[in-house]
Amino acid sequence: MTETRVVVAGTDTHDIAGPIEDAGFALSVVDVGNRSALESVDIAEADIYVLTEAAQATSIPVAKDLNPELKVVVYTEESLSDFALPQTDLILDPALFDPEEVTAELDA
């Protein structure tokens, strides 16, 4: 069984990265989800992309271009731009789901 690889992008104000790492996922973190940053953490080999800032929604099509099979999870209280919705698998509001609950859903 291979280890699930997760990339977290954004400011992570709700500290989703900590519980993901504690749960045993292989974790990479970038502040800005631009192409060069995503390539530097080998997004092409990742399983899940967790975006923590709706303002970086343009990173979703970039990540999917580099890895079409990528599962995209958005974890923010902000509204996501309509253009990014079709490529997003799951949108969770931190006011409703704590980081540990989100982490439990990553393998689902």
Short mmCIF file of C-alpha atoms in Angstrom, two decimals:
data_model
loop_
_atom_site.label_atom_id
_atom_site.label_comp_id
_atom_site.label_asym_id
_atom_site.label_seq_id
_atom_site.Cartn_x
_atom_site.Cartn_y
_atom_site.Cartn_z
CA MET A 1 0.00 0.00 0.00
CA THR A 2 1.42 3.38 -0.95
CA GLU A 3 1.42 6.44 1.25
CA THR A 4 -1.17 9.09 0.40
CA ARG A 5 0.54 12.32 -0.65
CA VAL A 6 -1.14 15.62 0.25
CA VAL A 7 -0.18 19.14 -0.81
CA VAL A 8 -1.57 22.04 1.24
CA ALA A 9 -1.49 25.50 -0.35
CA GLY A 10 -2.31 28.85 1.20
CA THR A 11 -1.87 30.61 4.51
CA ASP A 12 -3.49 27.74 6.45
CA THR A 13 -5.05 29.99 9.09
CA HIS A 14 -7.07 27.04 10.43
CA ASP A 15 -4.02 24.74 10.75
CA ILE A 16 -5.15 21.89 8.54
CA ALA A 17 -1.56 20.85 7.76
CA GLY A 18 -0.79 19.73 11.32
CA PRO A 19 -3.56 17.14 11.63
CA ILE A 20 -2.87 15.90 8.09
CA GLU A 21 0.75 15.23 8.99
CA ASP A 22 -0.22 13.75 12.39
CA ALA A 23 -2.54 11.31 10.59
CA GLY A 24 0.42 9.89 8.69
CA PHE A 25 -0.09 11.44 5.28
CA ALA A 26 3.00 12.45 3.31
CA LEU A 27 2.64 16.24 3.49
CA SER A 28 4.05 19.10 1.44
CA VAL A 29 3.14 22.74 2.08
CA VAL A 30 3.39 25.81 -0.17
CA ASP A 31 2.33 29.36 0.67
CA VAL A 32 1.43 30.22 -2.91
CA GLY A 33 0.01 27.62 -5.29
CA ASN A 34 1.63 28.81 -8.50
CA ARG A 35 3.02 26.43 -11.11
CA SER A 36 6.64 26.59 -9.97
CA ALA A 37 5.73 26.05 -6.30
CA LEU A 38 3.44 23.14 -7.16
CA GLU A 39 6.10 21.57 -9.35
CA SER A 40 8.66 22.00 -6.55
CA VAL A 41 6.54 19.81 -4.25
CA ASP A 42 5.93 17.29 -7.05
CA ILE A 43 2.17 17.87 -7.38
CA ALA A 44 2.21 15.45 -10.33
CA GLU A 45 2.75 12.62 -7.83
CA ALA A 46 0.32 13.88 -5.16
CA ASP A 47 -3.06 12.33 -4.41
CA ILE A 48 -4.83 15.27 -2.76
CA TYR A 49 -4.55 19.04 -3.08
CA VAL A 50 -5.92 21.06 -0.14
CA LEU A 51 -6.39 24.77 -0.84
CA THR A 52 -6.88 27.04 2.18
CA GLU A 53 -7.45 30.37 0.40
CA ALA A 54 -10.20 31.05 -2.13
CA ALA A 55 -8.08 33.92 -3.49
CA GLN A 56 -5.73 31.26 -4.86
CA ALA A 57 -8.46 29.46 -6.80
CA THR A 58 -6.43 29.84 -10.00
CA SER A 59 -4.07 27.25 -8.54
CA ILE A 60 -6.75 24.55 -8.92
CA PRO A 61 -6.66 24.35 -12.74
CA VAL A 62 -2.86 24.60 -12.60
CA ALA A 63 -2.69 21.66 -10.18
CA LYS A 64 -5.17 19.65 -12.27
CA ASP A 65 -3.17 20.40 -15.41
CA LEU A 66 -0.09 18.94 -13.73
CA ASN A 67 -2.05 16.01 -12.26
CA PRO A 68 -5.49 15.33 -13.81
CA GLU A 69 -6.26 12.57 -11.26
CA LEU A 70 -5.72 14.89 -8.27
CA LYS A 71 -8.49 15.12 -5.67
CA VAL A 72 -9.07 18.80 -4.82
CA VAL A 73 -10.32 19.85 -1.39
CA VAL A 74 -10.97 23.51 -0.55
CA TYR A 75 -10.94 24.34 3.17
CA THR A 76 -11.91 27.97 3.66
CA GLU A 77 -14.80 30.11 4.82
CA GLU A 78 -14.47 32.22 1.67
CA SER A 79 -16.58 31.67 -1.45
CA LEU A 80 -14.81 29.88 -4.28
CA SER A 81 -14.89 31.44 -7.75
CA ASP A 82 -17.32 29.74 -10.13
CA PHE A 83 -14.59 28.85 -12.63
CA ALA A 84 -12.91 26.58 -10.06
CA LEU A 85 -16.01 24.68 -8.97
CA PRO A 86 -16.03 22.01 -11.72
CA GLN A 87 -12.49 20.90 -10.80
CA THR A 88 -13.10 20.87 -7.04
CA ASP A 89 -14.12 17.61 -5.37
CA LEU A 90 -14.97 18.86 -1.89
CA ILE A 91 -15.49 22.29 -0.29
CA LEU A 92 -15.53 22.47 3.50
CA ASP A 93 -16.12 25.46 5.76
CA PRO A 94 -13.85 25.65 8.84
CA ALA A 95 -16.81 27.01 10.83
CA LEU A 96 -18.53 23.65 10.32
CA PHE A 97 -15.64 21.16 10.13
CA ASP A 98 -12.55 21.15 12.31
CA PRO A 99 -9.19 20.12 10.81
CA GLU A 100 -9.35 16.64 12.35
CA GLU A 101 -12.74 15.96 10.72
CA VAL A 102 -11.40 17.10 7.35
CA THR A 103 -8.33 14.92 7.75
CA ALA A 104 -10.54 11.89 8.44
CA GLU A 105 -12.33 12.51 5.12
CA LEU A 106 -9.16 12.66 3.02
CA ASP A 107 -8.96 8.88 2.68
CA ALA A 108 -12.68 8.54 1.97
#
